[in-house]
Amino acid sequence: MAEPEFRATGVRIGKRLRSLTRAGQVRISGGRLELLTSYGSEIDSAPVQAVRASKPWFGTEDRALADLNGKRYLLTLGEHDPAPGEPGPPAARRFIEAVRKAAGRGG
């Protein structure tokens, strides 16, 4: 399997007011965005061209919205990119840029 174009672990994934996982994974690989639980089970996935990623109008800098398959997910990533070699999710800004780049919408 090819190396993912984007990968984040330790991501809180929620839908509306419900938390689906507190330590999930977000992966862009092979033209698909995948939202996974901490155990690797799929929550949802879609072709990256069909995904809309954005910043919420309110909230902190560590959050991003991902719309896929008609559902909106709130992703809580890191406020800042972790230091090289340090664990932790990348900044929400990097996730949004990765979705746009993988979909061919610039970045």
GROMACS .gro file of N, CA, C and O in nm:
model
  428
    1MET      N    1   0.085  -0.118   0.000
    1MET     CA    2   0.000   0.000   0.000
    1MET      C    3   0.089   0.124   0.000
    1MET      O    4   0.190   0.128   0.069
    2ALA      N    5   0.052   0.224  -0.075
    2ALA     CA    6   0.131   0.347  -0.087
    2ALA      C    7   0.125   0.427   0.043
    2ALA      O    8   0.032   0.416   0.121
    3GLU      N    9   0.227   0.507   0.062
    3GLU     CA   10   0.235   0.595   0.179
    3GLU      C   11   0.122   0.698   0.172
    3GLU      O   12   0.096   0.757   0.067
    4PRO      N   13   0.049   0.721   0.283
    4PRO     CA   14  -0.060   0.819   0.280
    4PRO      C   15  -0.007   0.960   0.251
    4PRO      O   16   0.102   0.996   0.293
    5GLU      N   17  -0.088   1.039   0.180
    5GLU     CA   18  -0.051   1.177   0.151
    5GLU      C   19  -0.067   1.265   0.274
    5GLU      O   20  -0.001   1.367   0.288
    6PHE      N   21  -0.157   1.225   0.364
    6PHE     CA   22  -0.178   1.297   0.490
    6PHE      C   23  -0.222   1.194   0.592
    6PHE      O   24  -0.300   1.105   0.562
    7ARG      N   25  -0.171   1.207   0.713
    7ARG     CA   26  -0.210   1.117   0.821
    7ARG      C   27  -0.204   1.191   0.952
    7ARG      O   28  -0.106   1.259   0.981
    8ALA      N   29  -0.309   1.179   1.029
    8ALA     CA   30  -0.313   1.239   1.162
    8ALA      C   31  -0.371   1.137   1.259
    8ALA      O   32  -0.469   1.070   1.229
    9THR      N   33  -0.310   1.123   1.374
    9THR     CA   34  -0.360   1.035   1.478
    9THR      C   35  -0.393   1.119   1.600
    9THR      O   36  -0.351   1.234   1.611
   10GLY      N   37  -0.467   1.063   1.691
   10GLY     CA   38  -0.505   1.136   1.812
   10GLY      C   39  -0.606   1.247   1.784
   10GLY      O   40  -0.611   1.347   1.854
   11VAL      N   41  -0.690   1.226   1.683
   11VAL     CA   42  -0.787   1.327   1.641
   11VAL      C   43  -0.922   1.296   1.704
   11VAL      O   44  -0.971   1.183   1.697
   12ARG      N   45  -0.983   1.397   1.764
   12ARG     CA   46  -1.120   1.383   1.814
   12ARG      C   47  -1.213   1.403   1.695
   12ARG      O   48  -1.206   1.504   1.627
   13ILE      N   49  -1.299   1.304   1.669
   13ILE     CA   50  -1.393   1.310   1.558
   13ILE      C   51  -1.534   1.309   1.616
   13ILE      O   52  -1.569   1.219   1.693
   14GLY      N   53  -1.611   1.411   1.580
   14GLY     CA   54  -1.747   1.421   1.629
   14GLY      C   55  -1.845   1.450   1.518
   14GLY      O   56  -1.809   1.497   1.411
   15LYS      N   57  -1.972   1.421   1.547
   15LYS     CA   58  -2.080   1.448   1.453
   15LYS      C   59  -2.190   1.516   1.534
   15LYS      O   60  -2.241   1.457   1.629
   16ARG      N   61  -2.219   1.640   1.498
   16ARG     CA   62  -2.311   1.724   1.575
   16ARG      C   63  -2.255   1.737   1.716
   16ARG      O   64  -2.142   1.774   1.733
   17LEU      N   65  -2.333   1.702   1.816
   17LEU     CA   66  -2.284   1.714   1.954
   17LEU      C   67  -2.229   1.582   2.008
   17LEU      O   68  -2.191   1.573   2.124
   18ARG      N   69  -2.224   1.479   1.924
   18ARG     CA   70  -2.180   1.347   1.968
   18ARG      C   71  -2.035   1.321   1.929
   18ARG      O   72  -1.996   1.340   1.815
   19SER      N   73  -1.957   1.276   2.025
   19SER     CA   74  -1.819   1.239   1.997
   19SER      C   75  -1.817   1.094   1.949
   19SER      O   76  -1.871   1.005   2.014
   20LEU      N   77  -1.756   1.071   1.832
   20LEU     CA   78  -1.746   0.935   1.778
   20LEU      C   79  -1.619   0.865   1.827
   20LEU      O   80  -1.618   0.745   1.846
   21THR      N   81  -1.512   0.941   1.842
   21THR     CA   82  -1.386   0.888   1.896
   21THR      C   83  -1.302   1.005   1.946
   21THR      O   84  -1.307   1.113   1.891
   22ARG      N   85  -1.226   0.980   2.051
   22ARG     CA   86  -1.139   1.085   2.105
   22ARG      C   87  -0.996   1.072   2.057
   22ARG      O   88  -0.916   1.162   2.078
   23ALA      N   89  -0.964   0.960   1.996
   23ALA     CA   90  -0.826   0.938   1.951
   23ALA      C   91  -0.827   0.873   1.813
   23ALA      O   92  -0.759   0.774   1.791
   24GLY      N   93  -0.905   0.928   1.723
   24GLY     CA   94  -0.920   0.869   1.591
   24GLY      C   95  -0.806   0.903   1.497
   24GLY      O   96  -0.707   0.966   1.535
   25GLN      N   97  -0.823   0.858   1.374
   25GLN     CA   98  -0.723   0.880   1.270
   25GLN      C   99  -0.790   0.941   1.148
   25GLN      O  100  -0.903   0.907   1.116
   26VAL      N  101  -0.718   1.031   1.083
   26VAL     CA  102  -0.761   1.089   0.957
   26VAL      C  103  -0.652   1.058   0.856
   26VAL      O  104  -0.535   1.082   0.882
   27ARG      N  105  -0.692   1.002   0.740
   27ARG     CA  106  -0.593   0.963   0.642
   27ARG      C  107  -0.641   0.998   0.502
   27ARG      O  108  -0.757   0.976   0.468
   28ILE      N  109  -0.551   1.054   0.421
   28ILE     CA  110  -0.576   1.076   0.279
   28ILE      C  111  -0.477   0.987   0.206
   28ILE      O  112  -0.356   1.004   0.219
   29SER      N  113  -0.531   0.890   0.132
   29SER     CA  114  -0.445   0.797   0.061
   29SER      C  115  -0.520   0.745  -0.061
   29SER      O  116  -0.639   0.713  -0.052
   30GLY      N  117  -0.451   0.739  -0.174
   30GLY     CA  118  -0.511   0.685  -0.294
   30GLY      C  119  -0.633   0.760  -0.341
   30GLY      O  120  -0.726   0.699  -0.395
   31GLY      N  121  -0.638   0.891  -0.316
   31GLY     CA  122  -0.752   0.971  -0.361
   31GLY      C  123  -0.874   0.962  -0.273
   31GLY      O  124  -0.982   1.006  -0.311
   32ARG      N  125  -0.861   0.904  -0.153
   32ARG     CA  126  -0.974   0.892  -0.060
   32ARG      C  127  -0.938   0.951   0.075
   32ARG      O  128  -0.825   0.938   0.122
   33LEU      N  129  -1.038   1.012   0.138
   33LEU     CA  130  -1.026   1.059   0.275
   33LEU      C  131  -1.094   0.955   0.362
   33LEU      O  132  -1.208   0.916   0.335
   34GLU      N  133  -1.025   0.909   0.465
   34GLU     CA  134  -1.080   0.810   0.557
   34GLU      C  135  -1.079   0.864   0.699
   34GLU      O  136  -0.977   0.919   0.744
   35LEU      N  137  -1.190   0.848   0.768
   35LEU     CA  138  -1.200   0.879   0.911
   35LEU      C  139  -1.207   0.745   0.982
   35LEU      O  140  -1.295   0.663   0.953
   36LEU      N  141  -1.114   0.720   1.073
   36LEU     CA  142  -1.103   0.590   1.139
   36LEU      C  143  -1.106   0.605   1.291
   36LEU      O  144  -1.063   0.708   1.345
   37THR      N  145  -1.153   0.501   1.359
   37THR     CA  146  -1.147   0.501   1.505
   37THR      C  147  -1.002   0.475   1.548
   37THR      O  148  -0.916   0.446   1.465
   38SER      N  149  -0.979   0.480   1.677
   38SER     CA  150  -0.844   0.454   1.728
   38SER      C  151  -0.801   0.310   1.701
   38SER      O  152  -0.683   0.280   1.698
   39TYR      N  153  -0.898   0.221   1.678
   39TYR     CA  154  -0.868   0.080   1.649
   39TYR      C  155  -0.853   0.054   1.500
   39TYR      O  156  -0.828  -0.058   1.459
   40GLY      N  157  -0.875   0.156   1.416
   40GLY     CA  158  -0.861   0.140   1.272
   40GLY      C  159  -0.989   0.106   1.199
   40GLY      O  160  -0.989   0.085   1.079
   41SER      N  161  -1.102   0.099   1.272
   41SER     CA  162  -1.231   0.073   1.206
   41SER      C  163  -1.277   0.200   1.136
   41SER      O  164  -1.262   0.310   1.188
   42GLU      N  165  -1.337   0.182   1.019
   42GLU     CA  166  -1.379   0.297   0.940
   42GLU      C  167  -1.506   0.360   0.995
   42GLU      O  168  -1.606   0.293   1.018
   43ILE      N  169  -1.501   0.491   1.016
   43ILE     CA  170  -1.619   0.569   1.052
   43ILE      C  171  -1.689   0.612   0.924
   43ILE      O  172  -1.808   0.595   0.908
   44ASP      N  173  -1.611   0.666   0.830
   44ASP     CA  174  -1.663   0.711   0.702
   44ASP      C  175  -1.546   0.733   0.607
   44ASP      O  176  -1.433   0.754   0.652
   45SER      N  177  -1.573   0.727   0.477
   45SER     CA  178  -1.470   0.757   0.378
   45SER      C  179  -1.539   0.803   0.251
   45SER      O  180  -1.656   0.773   0.228
   46ALA      N  181  -1.465   0.878   0.170
   46ALA     CA  182  -1.519   0.930   0.044
   46ALA      C  183  -1.403   0.969  -0.046
   46ALA      O  184  -1.293   0.997   0.002
   47PRO      N  185  -1.428   0.975  -0.179
   47PRO     CA  186  -1.325   1.028  -0.269
   47PRO      C  187  -1.295   1.172  -0.230
   47PRO      O  188  -1.386   1.248  -0.195
   48VAL      N  189  -1.168   1.207  -0.230
   48VAL     CA  190  -1.128   1.339  -0.182
   48VAL      C  191  -1.189   1.453  -0.264
   48VAL      O  192  -1.213   1.560  -0.211
   49GLN      N  193  -1.222   1.428  -0.391
   49GLN     CA  194  -1.285   1.531  -0.473
   49GLN      C  195  -1.426   1.564  -0.423
   49GLN      O  196  -1.477   1.672  -0.449
   50ALA      N  197  -1.490   1.472  -0.352
   50ALA     CA  198  -1.625   1.492  -0.301
   50ALA      C  199  -1.626   1.547  -0.158
   50ALA      O  200  -1.732   1.566  -0.099
   51VAL      N  201  -1.509   1.573  -0.101
   51VAL     CA  202  -1.499   1.619   0.037
   51VAL      C  203  -1.482   1.770   0.040
   51VAL      O  204  -1.408   1.827  -0.040
   52ARG      N  205  -1.551   1.834   0.132
   52ARG     CA  206  -1.532   1.977   0.153
   52ARG      C  207  -1.474   1.996   0.294
   52ARG      O  208  -1.533   1.952   0.392
   53ALA      N  209  -1.358   2.057   0.301
   53ALA     CA  210  -1.292   2.082   0.429
   53ALA      C  211  -1.286   2.232   0.452
   53ALA      O  212  -1.256   2.308   0.360
   54SER      N  213  -1.316   2.274   0.574
   54SER     CA  214  -1.316   2.417   0.605
   54SER      C  215  -1.293   2.438   0.754
   54SER      O  216  -1.293   2.344   0.832
   55LYS      N  217  -1.276   2.565   0.790
   55LYS     CA  218  -1.266   2.602   0.931
   55LYS      C  219  -1.406   2.639   0.978
   55LYS      O  220  -1.483   2.700   0.904
   56PRO      N  221  -1.443   2.602   1.101
   56PRO     CA  222  -1.572   2.647   1.152
   56PRO      C  223  -1.572   2.799   1.175
   56PRO      O  224  -1.466   2.858   1.195
   57TRP      N  225  -1.687   2.859   1.171
   57TRP     CA  226  -1.697   3.004   1.191
   57TRP      C  227  -1.666   3.043   1.334
   57TRP      O  228  -1.636   3.157   1.364
   58PHE      N  229  -1.678   2.948   1.423
   58PHE     CA  230  -1.655   2.974   1.565
   58PHE      C  231  -1.565   2.864   1.620
   58PHE      O  232  -1.541   2.765   1.554
   59GLY      N  233  -1.517   2.884   1.739
   59GLY     CA  234  -1.434   2.780   1.800
   59GLY      C  235  -1.287   2.814   1.792
   59GLY      O  236  -1.247   2.922   1.749
   60THR      N  237  -1.208   2.718   1.830
   60THR     CA  238  -1.064   2.739   1.838
   60THR      C  239  -0.995   2.703   1.708
   60THR      O  240  -1.053   2.643   1.620
   61GLU      N  241  -0.868   2.737   1.700
   61GLU     CA  242  -0.787   2.716   1.580
   61GLU      C  243  -0.758   2.569   1.552
   61GLU      O  244  -0.713   2.535   1.444
   62ASP      N  245  -0.783   2.481   1.648
   62ASP     CA  246  -0.748   2.341   1.630
   62ASP      C  247  -0.860   2.258   1.567
   62ASP      O  248  -0.850   2.137   1.558
   63ARG      N  249  -0.966   2.323   1.520
   63ARG     CA  250  -1.080   2.250   1.465
   63ARG      C  251  -1.096   2.270   1.316
   63ARG      O  252  -1.068   2.376   1.263
   64ALA      N  253  -1.146   2.165   1.250
   64ALA     CA  254  -1.177   2.170   1.107
   64ALA      C  255  -1.308   2.095   1.086
   64ALA      O  256  -1.343   2.005   1.162
   65LEU      N  257  -1.380   2.135   0.983
   65LEU     CA  258  -1.501   2.065   0.943
   65LEU      C  259  -1.472   1.985   0.818
   65LEU      O  260  -1.401   2.032   0.729
   66ALA      N  261  -1.527   1.866   0.811
   66ALA     CA  262  -1.515   1.783   0.691
   66ALA      C  263  -1.655   1.735   0.654
   66ALA      O  264  -1.721   1.669   0.734
   67ASP      N  265  -1.700   1.773   0.535
   67ASP     CA  266  -1.829   1.728   0.483
   67ASP      C  267  -1.804   1.615   0.385
   67ASP      O  268  -1.739   1.637   0.281
   68LEU      N  269  -1.855   1.496   0.417
   68LEU     CA  270  -1.843   1.385   0.323
   68LEU      C  271  -1.965   1.296   0.333
   68LEU      O  272  -2.019   1.276   0.441
   69ASN      N  273  -2.011   1.250   0.218
   69ASN     CA  274  -2.129   1.164   0.208
   69ASN      C  275  -2.252   1.226   0.275
   69ASN      O  276  -2.331   1.157   0.338
   70GLY      N  277  -2.265   1.358   0.265
   70GLY     CA  278  -2.381   1.426   0.321
   70GLY      C  279  -2.378   1.442   0.472
   70GLY      O  280  -2.476   1.483   0.532
   71LYS      N  281  -2.266   1.411   0.534
   71LYS     CA  282  -2.253   1.423   0.680
   71LYS      C  283  -2.141   1.521   0.712
   71LYS      O  284  -2.041   1.525   0.643
   72ARG      N  285  -2.159   1.598   0.818
   72ARG     CA  286  -2.057   1.694   0.860
   72ARG      C  287  -1.991   1.642   0.988
   72ARG      O  288  -2.057   1.610   1.086
   73TYR      N  289  -1.859   1.635   0.981
   73TYR     CA  290  -1.779   1.590   1.096
   73TYR      C  291  -1.695   1.705   1.148
   73TYR      O  292  -1.640   1.782   1.069
   74LEU      N  293  -1.686   1.716   1.280
   74LEU     CA  294  -1.599   1.815   1.343
   74LEU      C  295  -1.474   1.742   1.387
   74LEU      O  296  -1.480   1.645   1.464
   75LEU      N  297  -1.360   1.785   1.335
   75LEU     CA  298  -1.231   1.724   1.367
   75LEU      C  299  -1.153   1.818   1.456
   75LEU      O  300  -1.134   1.935   1.422
   76THR      N  301  -1.108   1.769   1.569
   76THR     CA  302  -1.024   1.848   1.658
   76THR      C  303  -0.883   1.795   1.644
   76THR      O  304  -0.850   1.687   1.692
   77LEU      N  305  -0.801   1.871   1.572
   77LEU     CA  306  -0.662   1.834   1.549
   77LEU      C  307  -0.577   1.914   1.646
   77LEU      O  308  -0.622   1.951   1.753
   78GLY      N  309  -0.453   1.944   1.609
   78GLY     CA  310  -0.367   2.022   1.696
   78GLY      C  311  -0.376   2.170   1.664
   78GLY      O  312  -0.410   2.209   1.554
   79GLU      N  313  -0.348   2.253   1.764
   79GLU     CA  314  -0.344   2.398   1.742
   79GLU      C  315  -0.221   2.436   1.661
   79GLU      O  316  -0.222   2.527   1.582
   80HIS      N  317  -0.112   2.364   1.685
   80HIS     CA  318   0.014   2.387   1.614
   80HIS      C  319   0.068   2.253   1.568
   80HIS      O  320   0.040   2.151   1.629
   81ASP      N  321   0.146   2.253   1.462
   81ASP     CA  322   0.211   2.129   1.419
   81ASP      C  323   0.305   2.083   1.530
   81ASP      O  324   0.374   2.164   1.591
   82PRO      N  325   0.308   1.951   1.559
   82PRO     CA  326   0.401   1.904   1.662
   82PRO      C  327   0.546   1.918   1.615
   82PRO      O  328   0.573   1.922   1.495
   83ALA      N  329   0.635   1.926   1.709
   83ALA     CA  330   0.778   1.933   1.676
   83ALA      C  331   0.819   1.804   1.607
   83ALA      O  332   0.759   1.699   1.630
   84PRO      N  333   0.920   1.809   1.521
   84PRO     CA  334   0.965   1.687   1.453
   84PRO      C  335   0.997   1.576   1.553
   84PRO      O  336   1.066   1.599   1.652
   85GLY      N  337   0.941   1.459   1.528
   85GLY     CA  338   0.965   1.346   1.617
   85GLY      C  339   0.873   1.340   1.737
   85GLY      O  340   0.873   1.244   1.812
   86GLU      N  341   0.792   1.443   1.757
   86GLU     CA  342   0.700   1.447   1.871
   86GLU      C  343   0.564   1.394   1.829
   86GLU      O  344   0.519   1.418   1.717
   87PRO      N  345   0.494   1.322   1.919
   87PRO     CA  346   0.361   1.273   1.884
   87PRO      C  347   0.259   1.387   1.886
   87PRO      O  348   0.284   1.493   1.943
   88GLY      N  349   0.147   1.363   1.823
   88GLY     CA  350   0.039   1.461   1.824
   88GLY      C  351  -0.010   1.491   1.685
   88GLY      O  352   0.061   1.473   1.587
   89PRO      N  353  -0.136   1.533   1.675
   89PRO     CA  354  -0.194   1.561   1.544
   89PRO      C  355  -0.141   1.691   1.485
   89PRO      O  356  -0.103   1.782   1.559
   90PRO      N  357  -0.136   1.700   1.353
   90PRO     CA  358  -0.093   1.824   1.289
   90PRO      C  359  -0.201   1.931   1.303
   90PRO      O  360  -0.313   1.903   1.344
   91ALA      N  361  -0.169   2.052   1.268
   91ALA     CA  362  -0.263   2.162   1.277
   91ALA      C  363  -0.379   2.142   1.180
   91ALA      O  364  -0.364   2.080   1.075
   92ALA      N  365  -0.496   2.194   1.218
   92ALA     CA  366  -0.615   2.184   1.134
   92ALA      C  367  -0.589   2.248   0.998
   92ALA      O  368  -0.637   2.198   0.896
   93ARG      N  369  -0.513   2.354   0.994
   93ARG     CA  370  -0.480   2.423   0.868
   93ARG      C  371  -0.412   2.327   0.771
   93ARG      O  372  -0.440   2.326   0.652
   94ARG      N  373  -0.322   2.242   0.821
   94ARG     CA  374  -0.254   2.145   0.735
   94ARG      C  375  -0.350   2.042   0.677
   94ARG      O  376  -0.336   1.999   0.564
   95PHE      N  377  -0.450   2.001   0.755
   95PHE     CA  378  -0.551   1.908   0.706
   95PHE      C  379  -0.629   1.969   0.589
   95PHE      O  380  -0.647   1.906   0.485
   96ILE      N  381  -0.674   2.092   0.606
   96ILE     CA  382  -0.751   2.160   0.501
   96ILE      C  383  -0.668   2.175   0.375
   96ILE      O  384  -0.715   2.148   0.264
   97GLU      N  385  -0.542   2.213   0.389
   97GLU     CA  386  -0.453   2.226   0.273
   97GLU      C  387  -0.432   2.091   0.205
   97GLU      O  388  -0.429   2.083   0.083
   98ALA      N  389  -0.419   1.984   0.283
   98ALA     CA  390  -0.396   1.851   0.225
   98ALA      C  391  -0.518   1.805   0.145
   98ALA      O  392  -0.503   1.745   0.039
   99VAL      N  393  -0.640   1.833   0.195
   99VAL     CA  394  -0.761   1.795   0.121
   99VAL      C  395  -0.767   1.871  -0.011
   99VAL      O  396  -0.791   1.812  -0.116
  100ARG      N  397  -0.741   2.000  -0.008
  100ARG     CA  398  -0.746   2.080  -0.130
  100ARG      C  399  -0.641   2.037  -0.231
  100ARG      O  400  -0.668   2.027  -0.351
  101LYS      N  401  -0.522   2.008  -0.182
  101LYS     CA  402  -0.413   1.964  -0.271
  101LYS      C  403  -0.446   1.828  -0.334
  101LYS      O  404  -0.429   1.809  -0.455
  102ALA      N  405  -0.493   1.734  -0.254
  102ALA     CA  406  -0.524   1.600  -0.305
  102ALA      C  407  -0.639   1.603  -0.405
  102ALA      O  408  -0.645   1.521  -0.496
  103ALA      N  409  -0.731   1.699  -0.387
  103ALA     CA  410  -0.845   1.711  -0.479
  103ALA      C  411  -0.811   1.790  -0.602
  103ALA      O  412  -0.893   1.804  -0.692
  104GLY      N  413  -0.690   1.845  -0.607
  104GLY     CA  414  -0.648   1.924  -0.723
  104GLY      C  415  -0.706   2.063  -0.724
  104GLY      O  416  -0.718   2.126  -0.828
  105ARG      N  417  -0.742   2.115  -0.606
  105ARG     CA  418  -0.798   2.250  -0.596
  105ARG      C  419  -0.695   2.352  -0.552
  105ARG      O  420  -0.728   2.454  -0.496
  106GLY      N  421  -0.569   2.321  -0.567
  106GLY     CA  422  -0.464   2.415  -0.522
  106GLY      C  423  -0.435   2.394  -0.377
  106GLY      O  424  -0.493   2.312  -0.309
  107GLY      N  425  -0.347   2.471  -0.324
  107GLY     CA  426  -0.317   2.448  -0.184
  107GLY      C  427  -0.225   2.547  -0.138
  107GLY      O  428  -0.192   2.596  -0.046
   0.00000   0.00000   0.00000
